[in-house]
Every structure is written in structure tokens, then in C-alpha cells.
Amino acid sequence: MEDFNIWWGLLGLLPFVTYIVIMYRGMAMVPGTLLCVILGGIINHHGILGIGTEILNSLKTPLAVVGFIIMLGRGLGMVLLETKVAHTLVYGILHFVGINTKKRAMFGIMIATMFITALLGTMSGGVAIISPIVVPIAAAVGLSRATVGVLFQGVGEEALTLGPFSPPVVTLLTITGLSYSTMVLGAAIPVAVVTIMVTWFMALRIQRQTENSLTYSKDMQVEAFHPDKKQKFAAAVFLVTFIALIVYGISIKAGTGFIVAVMIGLALLVGQIARLSLDNTFELFVKGMAGNLWLFLGILLLGPLIKYVEMAGGFKALTSLAEPLINAGGAAATVIVAGFFGAFGISGNVEAEMITLHNMFKDILGTQEISMVAWAITLIVATRVTNFIYPGGNMFAMMGFAELKEIKWMLKNGYVVALAQTILLIVYAILFVKI
């Protein structure tokens, strides 16, 4: 009977396995997840009404909160873009660094990428603002296209794990229950430091190899963006208020309600300073939110998908098969297995990958007494390694912004970064998994 249950549970994994396959094949998240939900409903003998009910019930779960907050973050980002506050911040960073040498230009690109991507919570959106300003400067000092592309991705990926309103951070905080400061200090910063250090040295090496072959046009003109007094004032007020609110939120260990209030409040503040009408501010905010509607729907559909797999005993069967390895290696083995499974076995949306991994291993976390900080670093490494070793949307977007056509340079950096992150995960699992 026990063997029968395990095999039946493995059949229950079919919607999850199908999800992994179609994500690897590049199918869009929403229709792909919906197909897997329908498959899960069939396996669990649910008709169309039952499936609809499960989707509706998903609106009452923490997953829906995650999706909604992610949409709010995109709304704030749109207001910052339209008022040129984001552009003004980039301008200030570059002039503060004083980019008149190759290394200073590299450093300026890294700082600008980190700050704007973390602030807006979107890698493509952040670098879209930065690239028209920094690429001509990179050309003027002699940086190659490969160097710029590697810097964009190496820093941008980690910025998404540090920004207080970015989708991966919101997801991590929701599923682990950690405070922002605990998660950032204990998990995100260690991974970011390792990644950025490796990227810096790889970028220097790649620059030496490509500075005579992948150069920019010599007649490229520097982006002529110069903020006016109103834009500078709006950026200054936003930055001071933003920092003050983050510090206050950390001090009181604020929850998701605080995040919602902060994003709406900051959007209104910037809109008023930029002299936008209230209607115009909310139009921009809602327009930005709409840009992440697909992500909200995809995350929402994950709820019934995961429930159907659990109802059929899929995750329990998978745990039973992994039990000998986990029992032999304990908590450290659990963390390493989960990290490797996420990094090399699951592809697709980062937030969906985090949620899926957490639900696969959540029953083991308590029995093995694994700390949530260790689990957070596992989820970060699992999702970041995937983006560095497999050519995907983030990698191609950064190549486009850097005007780079040769993907091998991105992969060279990606493989070394992935190795460093994997080693960090193993060391962390052995030394700190129960702290």
C-alpha cells in the first residue's frame, strides 16, 4: 500500500513536471500555469466549477498579497519614470563618481545599476533608464560592449534581491516570515557581495580581451539629459523620504501593510512635487500596475496548482524519495538539494520558482530545524544561478541595452558567478544552516 501511495503521489507531480517543461520551452507564464492548473484539477477529479473555485480561493492567500504588492511597486516606478526622478538620480550618481577612467566608468555603471534596479524593482526597466546615459560615457572611455553587458547583468540580478519593493524580496519576506533587515543582512548581502566581486574581476578580464574588438562607435554622443531645478528637488525629497521610511520600517519591523502605504504615499508625494494633478498621478500609477498584471495572474494561478499537487500527494512522494539522502545529510543536505534542484531543475519566473520550491520543501524545514535565513539564501541562490547559466530574458535584455551580440561573454561571467554562488550555498549549509 505504501508503494502504491508513493506511485500515486508521483502521478500527482505531473502538473508540476509539466509546468517545469513548458517554462523551459518558453511558454508564457499565465497560459502555461493555467494549463497545469487544469491538469491538476483533472487528476484530482475537479470539474471546471471546482477549478474556478480554487482560483477564487487563491485571492485570499498570501500569494495574492505578493502579486498585489509587486503591482504597486511597478506603479511607483512609473511615477518616478514620468517625473524624471529616476533619471535625475542616475545623473547624480554618475557625476558624483566622476567617470573619467575605465575603472571609474565601470564603478559608476555598477552603482547606477544597483541603485535604480533596486529602487524600481525591475531589472529591464532600471537598465532601460541607465543605458542611454551610461553607454555613450562607456564608449568615450573605451569600455567594450561585453564589459558593459556583464556589468548590467551581474549587478542587476543582485539588486533585485536587495530592493525593499522588488518582486523577489516581497516574495521572500512573505514565504519566510523574516523582517527585511534580517533577510538582507543574513542572506541577500552575502550573495550580492560574492556575485559583485566575481563580476568586477571578470569584467576587468573581459575588458582586456575585448577592448580592441567589441568597441562602441567613436562618434557616439553622450546622452543630453540635464535635470532642471524641479526635477532635482523632487529627486532629493523622494530620496530623503524613501530612506527615512525604510529606516523607520526596519526599526518597527513593519509588515506588508506598511509597504503598501509607503509605495502609494511616495507616488503621491512625487506627483505633488512634480506638480502633477491627482488624477494624472493615479493614471500613471495604475498604468504602471497594469504592466505587472500578468505577473499577478501567474502568481495567483500558482496557488491552485500547488494545492492540486499537494492534494494528490505529489510533494509528499518527492520528499519520500529524497528522504534517504536528507536523513543521511540532515539539514545541510536539505538546503543543498533544494538549492541545486532550483538552480538546475526549475526555470521560469523567479517569484514562481521561489514559491514552488518553498512548497516542495516546507514540511521538511520544520523537522530539520532549518533557519529561515538559511532557507532565504537557498532560494536566492537557486533563482539567481538559473539566470546566470541559462540564456534567458534577463540576459538577452542586458545584451540589448549594451548593444552586444556575442552571448559567450555573458555566459563566461555567468558560469563563474554560478560556481561562486553554489560554493557559498554549500559553505553556508554546512556552517550556518541551523543558526
Coordinates of C-alpha atoms in Angstrom, one line a residue:
M1 CA 0.0 0.0 0.0
E2 CA 2.9 2.3 0.8
D3 CA 4.5 1.7 -2.6
F4 CA 1.1 2.4 -4.2
N5 CA 0.7 5.7 -2.4
I6 CA 4.2 6.8 -3.5
W7 CA 3.5 5.9 -7.1
W8 CA 0.1 7.7 -7.0
G9 CA 1.8 10.7 -5.5
L10 CA 4.3 10.7 -8.3
L11 CA 1.4 10.8 -10.7
G12 CA 0.2 13.9 -8.8
L13 CA 3.5 15.5 -9.7
L14 CA 2.5 15.5 -13.4
P15 CA 1.1 19.1 -13.4
F16 CA 4.3 20.3 -11.7
V17 CA 6.6 18.5 -14.1
T18 CA 4.6 19.8 -17.0
Y19 CA 5.0 23.3 -15.6
I20 CA 8.8 22.9 -15.5
V21 CA 8.9 21.6 -19.1
I22 CA 6.7 24.3 -20.6
M23 CA 8.6 27.1 -18.7
Y24 CA 11.8 25.8 -20.1
R25 CA 10.3 25.8 -23.6
G26 CA 9.5 29.5 -23.2
M27 CA 5.7 29.4 -22.9
A28 CA 4.2 32.5 -21.3
M29 CA 3.6 32.2 -17.6
V30 CA -0.1 32.8 -17.4
P31 CA -1.4 30.4 -20.0
G32 CA 1.2 27.8 -19.1
T33 CA 0.3 27.8 -15.4
L34 CA -3.4 27.8 -16.3
L35 CA -2.9 24.6 -18.4
C36 CA -1.2 23.0 -15.5
V37 CA -3.9 24.0 -13.1
I38 CA -6.5 22.4 -15.4
L39 CA -4.4 19.2 -15.5
G40 CA -4.2 19.2 -11.7
G41 CA -7.9 19.6 -11.5
I42 CA -8.4 16.6 -13.7
I43 CA -6.1 14.4 -11.7
N44 CA -7.9 15.4 -8.5
H45 CA -11.4 14.9 -10.1
H46 CA -12.3 18.6 -10.1
G47 CA -14.5 19.9 -12.9
I48 CA -14.5 23.4 -14.3
L49 CA -16.5 24.7 -11.3
G50 CA -14.1 23.2 -8.8
I51 CA -11.1 24.7 -10.7
G52 CA -12.7 28.1 -10.7
T53 CA -13.4 27.9 -7.0
E54 CA -9.8 27.1 -6.3
I55 CA -8.6 30.0 -8.4
L56 CA -11.0 32.3 -6.5
N57 CA -9.8 31.0 -3.1
S58 CA -6.3 31.9 -4.2
L59 CA -7.3 35.5 -3.9
K60 CA -7.5 35.0 -0.1
T61 CA -3.9 33.7 0.2
P62 CA -0.5 35.4 0.8
L63 CA 0.3 34.7 -2.8
A64 CA -2.3 37.3 -3.9
V65 CA -0.8 39.8 -1.5
V66 CA 2.6 39.2 -3.0
G67 CA 1.2 39.8 -6.5
F68 CA -0.6 42.9 -5.5
I69 CA 2.4 44.5 -3.8
I70 CA 4.5 43.7 -6.9
M71 CA 2.0 45.6 -9.0
L72 CA 2.1 48.6 -6.6
G73 CA 5.9 48.6 -7.0
R74 CA 5.6 48.9 -10.7
G75 CA 3.1 51.7 -10.2
L76 CA 5.5 53.7 -8.1
G77 CA 8.2 53.0 -10.7
M78 CA 6.1 54.5 -13.5
V79 CA 5.6 57.7 -11.5
L80 CA 9.3 58.0 -10.9
L81 CA 10.0 57.5 -14.6
E82 CA 7.5 60.0 -15.9
T83 CA 8.6 62.7 -13.5
K84 CA 12.2 62.1 -14.4
V85 CA 13.1 61.5 -10.7
A86 CA 14.8 58.2 -11.7
H87 CA 16.8 59.8 -14.4
T88 CA 17.9 62.6 -12.1
L89 CA 19.1 60.0 -9.6
V90 CA 21.2 58.3 -12.3
Y91 CA 22.6 61.7 -13.3
G92 CA 23.6 62.5 -9.7
I93 CA 25.3 59.1 -9.2
L94 CA 27.4 59.4 -12.4
H95 CA 28.5 62.9 -11.6
F96 CA 29.3 62.0 -8.0
V97 CA 31.5 59.1 -9.1
G98 CA 33.3 61.3 -11.8
I99 CA 33.7 58.7 -14.6
N100 CA 36.8 59.8 -16.5
T101 CA 38.7 56.4 -16.5
K102 CA 37.7 52.9 -17.4
K103 CA 37.5 51.6 -13.8
R104 CA 35.6 54.7 -12.6
A105 CA 33.1 54.2 -15.5
M106 CA 32.7 50.6 -14.5
F107 CA 32.2 51.5 -10.9
G108 CA 29.7 54.2 -11.9
I109 CA 27.7 51.8 -14.1
M110 CA 27.6 49.3 -11.2
I111 CA 26.4 51.9 -8.7
A112 CA 23.8 53.3 -11.0
T113 CA 22.5 49.8 -12.0
M114 CA 22.4 48.7 -8.4
F115 CA 20.5 51.7 -7.1
I116 CA 18.0 52.2 -9.9
T117 CA 17.2 48.5 -10.3
A118 CA 16.7 48.0 -6.5
L119 CA 14.6 51.2 -6.3
L120 CA 12.3 50.3 -9.2
G121 CA 12.2 46.6 -8.6
T122 CA 12.7 45.8 -12.3
M123 CA 15.9 44.9 -14.0
S124 CA 14.9 45.7 -17.5
G125 CA 13.1 48.9 -16.5
G126 CA 16.1 50.1 -14.4
V127 CA 18.7 49.4 -17.1
A128 CA 16.4 50.9 -19.7
I129 CA 16.8 54.2 -17.9
I130 CA 20.5 53.9 -17.3
S131 CA 21.8 52.6 -20.6
P132 CA 21.1 55.8 -22.8
I133 CA 23.1 57.8 -20.2
V134 CA 26.0 55.4 -19.4
V135 CA 26.6 53.6 -22.7
P136 CA 27.9 56.8 -24.5
I137 CA 30.1 57.5 -21.5
A138 CA 31.4 53.9 -21.6
A139 CA 32.2 54.4 -25.3
A140 CA 34.1 57.6 -24.5
V141 CA 36.4 56.0 -22.0
G142 CA 36.9 52.8 -24.1
L143 CA 34.8 50.2 -22.4
S144 CA 33.7 47.3 -24.6
R145 CA 30.2 46.2 -25.2
A146 CA 30.9 42.9 -23.5
T147 CA 32.1 44.6 -20.3
V148 CA 29.0 46.8 -20.1
G149 CA 26.7 43.8 -20.7
V150 CA 28.3 41.8 -18.0
L151 CA 28.2 44.6 -15.5
F152 CA 24.5 45.2 -16.3
Q153 CA 23.5 41.6 -15.6
G154 CA 25.9 40.9 -12.7
V155 CA 24.8 43.8 -10.7
G156 CA 21.2 44.0 -11.8
E157 CA 20.4 40.4 -10.8
E158 CA 21.6 41.0 -7.2
A159 CA 19.9 44.4 -7.0
L160 CA 16.6 42.6 -7.3
T161 CA 17.3 40.7 -4.0
L162 CA 18.1 44.0 -2.1
G163 CA 15.4 46.4 -3.2
P164 CA 12.7 46.7 -0.5
F165 CA 9.9 46.7 -3.0
S166 CA 11.3 44.3 -5.7
P167 CA 9.2 41.2 -6.5
P168 CA 11.8 38.7 -5.3
V169 CA 12.2 40.5 -1.9
V170 CA 8.5 40.8 -1.4
T171 CA 8.1 37.1 -2.2
L172 CA 11.0 36.1 0.1
L173 CA 9.7 38.1 3.1
T174 CA 6.2 36.7 2.6
I175 CA 7.1 33.0 2.5
T176 CA 9.9 33.1 5.1
G177 CA 8.3 35.5 7.6
L178 CA 11.6 37.3 8.0
S179 CA 12.0 41.0 8.5
Y180 CA 13.6 43.0 5.7
S181 CA 16.7 43.8 7.7
T182 CA 17.2 40.1 8.8
M183 CA 16.8 38.8 5.2
V184 CA 19.0 41.4 3.6
L185 CA 21.8 41.2 6.2
G186 CA 21.7 37.4 6.6
A187 CA 21.0 36.2 3.1
A188 CA 20.9 38.8 0.3
I189 CA 24.0 40.8 1.1
P190 CA 26.3 37.7 1.3
V191 CA 25.2 36.5 -2.1
A192 CA 25.4 40.0 -3.6
V193 CA 28.9 40.6 -2.3
V194 CA 30.2 37.3 -3.8
T195 CA 28.4 38.0 -7.1
I196 CA 29.6 41.6 -7.5
M197 CA 33.2 40.8 -6.6
V198 CA 33.3 38.0 -9.1
T199 CA 31.6 40.2 -11.7
W200 CA 34.1 43.0 -11.1
F201 CA 37.1 40.8 -11.7
M202 CA 35.5 39.0 -14.6
A203 CA 34.6 42.4 -16.2
L204 CA 38.2 43.5 -15.9
R205 CA 39.4 40.3 -17.6
I206 CA 36.7 40.6 -20.3
Q207 CA 37.6 44.2 -20.9
R208 CA 41.2 43.3 -21.6
Q209 CA 40.1 40.6 -24.0
T210 CA 37.5 42.7 -25.9
E211 CA 38.6 46.3 -25.7
N212 CA 40.0 46.2 -29.3
S213 CA 37.3 44.0 -30.8
L214 CA 33.9 44.9 -29.3
T215 CA 34.2 48.7 -29.1
Y216 CA 31.5 51.2 -29.4
S217 CA 31.3 53.8 -32.2
K218 CA 33.7 56.7 -31.5
D219 CA 31.2 59.3 -32.6
M220 CA 28.5 58.2 -30.1
Q221 CA 27.2 61.3 -28.3
V222 CA 26.7 61.5 -24.6
E223 CA 23.0 61.5 -23.5
A224 CA 21.9 65.1 -23.2
F225 CA 19.9 64.8 -20.0
H226 CA 20.3 67.5 -17.5
P227 CA 17.7 67.8 -14.7
D228 CA 16.1 71.1 -14.0
K229 CA 15.6 72.5 -10.5
K230 CA 12.1 71.0 -10.1
Q231 CA 13.5 67.5 -11.0
K232 CA 16.4 67.9 -8.7
F233 CA 14.2 69.0 -5.8
A234 CA 11.7 66.2 -6.4
A235 CA 14.6 63.6 -6.5
A236 CA 16.1 65.0 -3.3
V237 CA 12.8 65.0 -1.4
F238 CA 12.0 61.5 -2.7
L239 CA 15.4 60.1 -1.7
V240 CA 15.3 61.6 1.8
T241 CA 11.8 60.4 2.4
F242 CA 12.4 57.0 1.0
I243 CA 15.5 56.4 3.2
A244 CA 13.7 57.7 6.3
L245 CA 10.7 55.4 5.7
I246 CA 12.9 52.4 5.1
V247 CA 14.8 53.1 8.3
Y248 CA 11.6 53.6 10.2
G249 CA 10.0 50.5 8.8
I250 CA 13.0 48.4 9.8
S251 CA 13.0 49.9 13.3
I252 CA 9.4 48.9 13.9
K253 CA 9.6 45.6 12.0
A254 CA 6.8 46.8 9.7
G255 CA 4.7 44.3 7.8
T256 CA 3.2 44.3 4.3
G257 CA 0.7 46.9 5.2
F258 CA 3.5 49.4 5.7
I259 CA 4.9 48.6 2.3
V260 CA 1.6 49.2 0.6
A261 CA 1.2 52.6 2.4
V262 CA 4.8 53.6 1.6
M263 CA 4.5 52.9 -2.1
I264 CA 1.2 54.7 -2.5
G265 CA 2.4 57.6 -0.3
L266 CA 5.7 58.0 -2.2
A267 CA 3.9 58.1 -5.5
L268 CA 1.5 60.8 -4.3
L269 CA 4.4 62.8 -2.8
V270 CA 6.5 62.7 -6.0
G271 CA 3.4 63.6 -8.1
Q272 CA 2.6 66.6 -6.0
I273 CA 6.2 67.9 -6.0
A274 CA 6.3 67.4 -9.8
R275 CA 3.1 69.4 -10.0
L276 CA 1.0 66.6 -11.4
S277 CA -2.7 66.6 -10.8
L278 CA -4.0 63.9 -8.5
D279 CA -5.8 62.3 -11.5
N280 CA -2.6 62.3 -13.5
T281 CA -0.6 60.8 -10.7
F282 CA -3.1 57.9 -10.3
E283 CA -3.3 57.4 -14.0
L284 CA 0.4 56.9 -14.1
F285 CA 0.3 54.7 -11.0
V286 CA -2.4 52.4 -12.4
K287 CA -0.7 52.3 -15.8
G288 CA 2.4 51.0 -14.1
M289 CA 0.5 48.5 -12.1
A290 CA -1.1 47.2 -15.3
G291 CA 2.4 46.3 -16.6
N292 CA 2.7 43.6 -13.9
L293 CA -0.9 42.3 -14.2
W294 CA 0.5 39.2 -16.0
L295 CA 2.8 38.5 -13.0
F296 CA -0.1 38.9 -10.6
L297 CA -2.2 36.4 -12.5
G298 CA 0.7 34.0 -12.9
I299 CA 1.4 34.1 -9.1
L300 CA -2.4 33.8 -8.4
L301 CA -2.6 30.7 -10.5
L302 CA 0.3 29.1 -8.7
G303 CA -2.0 28.8 -5.6
P304 CA -4.4 26.2 -7.1
L305 CA -1.5 24.5 -9.0
I306 CA 0.4 23.9 -5.8
K307 CA -2.7 22.8 -3.9
Y308 CA -3.6 20.3 -6.6
V309 CA -0.1 18.8 -6.4
E310 CA -0.3 18.6 -2.6
M311 CA -3.8 17.1 -2.7
A312 CA -2.5 14.3 -5.0
G313 CA 0.4 13.7 -2.7
G314 CA 3.0 14.8 -5.2
F315 CA 5.3 16.8 -2.9
K316 CA 5.0 14.1 -0.2
A317 CA 6.1 11.4 -2.7
L318 CA 9.0 13.5 -3.8
T319 CA 10.0 14.0 -0.2
S320 CA 9.8 10.3 0.4
L321 CA 12.2 9.6 -2.4
A322 CA 14.6 12.2 -1.2
E323 CA 14.3 11.0 2.4
P324 CA 17.3 8.7 2.5
L325 CA 19.6 11.5 1.2
I326 CA 18.1 14.0 3.6
N327 CA 18.3 11.6 6.6
A328 CA 22.0 10.9 5.8
G329 CA 23.0 14.6 5.4
G330 CA 20.4 16.3 7.6
A331 CA 19.6 19.9 7.4
A332 CA 22.7 20.7 5.3
A333 CA 21.7 18.2 2.7
T334 CA 18.2 19.5 2.5
V335 CA 19.4 23.0 1.8
I336 CA 21.9 21.9 -0.8
V337 CA 19.5 19.6 -2.5
A338 CA 16.8 22.3 -2.6
G339 CA 19.3 24.8 -4.0
F340 CA 20.6 22.5 -6.7
F341 CA 17.1 21.5 -7.7
G342 CA 16.0 25.1 -8.0
A343 CA 19.2 26.2 -9.8
F344 CA 19.4 23.4 -12.3
G345 CA 16.0 21.8 -12.3
I346 CA 13.4 24.7 -12.5
S347 CA 13.3 27.5 -14.9
G348 CA 10.8 30.4 -15.4
N349 CA 9.6 33.3 -13.3
V350 CA 11.8 33.9 -10.2
E351 CA 8.9 34.5 -7.9
A352 CA 7.1 31.4 -9.1
E353 CA 10.3 29.4 -8.6
M354 CA 10.7 30.6 -5.1
I355 CA 7.1 29.8 -4.2
T356 CA 7.3 26.4 -5.8
L357 CA 10.5 25.4 -4.0
H358 CA 9.1 26.6 -0.7
N359 CA 6.0 24.5 -1.0
M360 CA 8.1 21.4 -2.1
F361 CA 10.3 21.5 1.0
K362 CA 8.2 23.3 3.6
D363 CA 7.3 20.2 5.5
I364 CA 11.0 19.2 5.8
L365 CA 12.1 22.7 7.0
G366 CA 10.5 22.3 10.4
T367 CA 11.5 18.7 11.0
Q368 CA 15.1 19.5 10.2
E369 CA 15.0 22.8 12.2
I370 CA 16.4 24.8 9.2
S371 CA 16.6 28.5 9.9
M372 CA 14.6 30.8 7.7
V373 CA 17.8 32.8 7.0
A374 CA 19.5 29.7 5.6
W375 CA 16.3 29.0 3.6
A376 CA 16.3 32.5 2.2
I377 CA 19.8 32.2 0.9
T378 CA 18.9 28.9 -0.6
L379 CA 16.0 30.4 -2.5
I380 CA 18.2 33.4 -3.6
V381 CA 21.0 31.2 -5.0
A382 CA 18.5 28.8 -6.6
T383 CA 16.8 31.5 -8.6
R384 CA 19.9 33.6 -9.4
V385 CA 22.1 30.7 -10.7
T386 CA 19.3 29.8 -13.2
N387 CA 19.5 33.3 -14.7
F388 CA 23.3 33.2 -14.9
I389 CA 23.8 29.8 -16.6
Y390 CA 20.8 29.7 -18.9
P391 CA 20.3 32.2 -21.7
G392 CA 17.0 33.9 -20.8
G393 CA 15.1 37.1 -20.8
N394 CA 17.3 39.0 -18.4
M395 CA 20.5 38.0 -20.1
F396 CA 19.2 38.9 -23.6
A397 CA 17.8 42.2 -22.3
M398 CA 21.1 43.3 -20.8
M399 CA 22.9 42.4 -24.1
G400 CA 20.4 44.5 -26.0
F401 CA 21.0 47.5 -23.7
A402 CA 24.7 47.1 -24.0
E403 CA 24.5 46.6 -27.8
L404 CA 26.2 43.3 -27.5
K405 CA 25.5 40.4 -29.9
E406 CA 28.0 37.8 -28.7
I407 CA 26.4 35.8 -25.8
K408 CA 29.6 33.9 -24.9
W409 CA 30.9 36.8 -22.8
M410 CA 27.7 36.8 -20.7
L411 CA 27.9 33.1 -20.2
K412 CA 31.6 33.2 -19.2
N413 CA 30.8 35.6 -16.4
G414 CA 27.6 33.7 -15.6
Y415 CA 29.3 30.3 -15.2
V416 CA 31.9 31.7 -12.8
V417 CA 29.3 33.6 -10.8
A418 CA 27.1 30.5 -10.6
L419 CA 30.1 28.5 -9.3
A420 CA 30.9 31.1 -6.7
Q421 CA 27.2 31.2 -5.5
T422 CA 27.0 27.4 -5.4
I423 CA 30.1 27.2 -3.3
L424 CA 28.7 29.9 -1.0
L425 CA 25.5 27.9 -0.6
I426 CA 27.4 24.7 0.3
V427 CA 29.6 26.5 2.9
Y428 CA 26.5 28.2 4.3
A429 CA 24.6 25.0 4.5
I430 CA 27.4 23.2 6.4
L431 CA 28.3 26.0 8.8
F432 CA 25.2 28.1 9.4
V433 CA 22.1 26.1 8.4
K434 CA 20.6 25.9 12.0
I435 CA 21.8 29.3 13.3

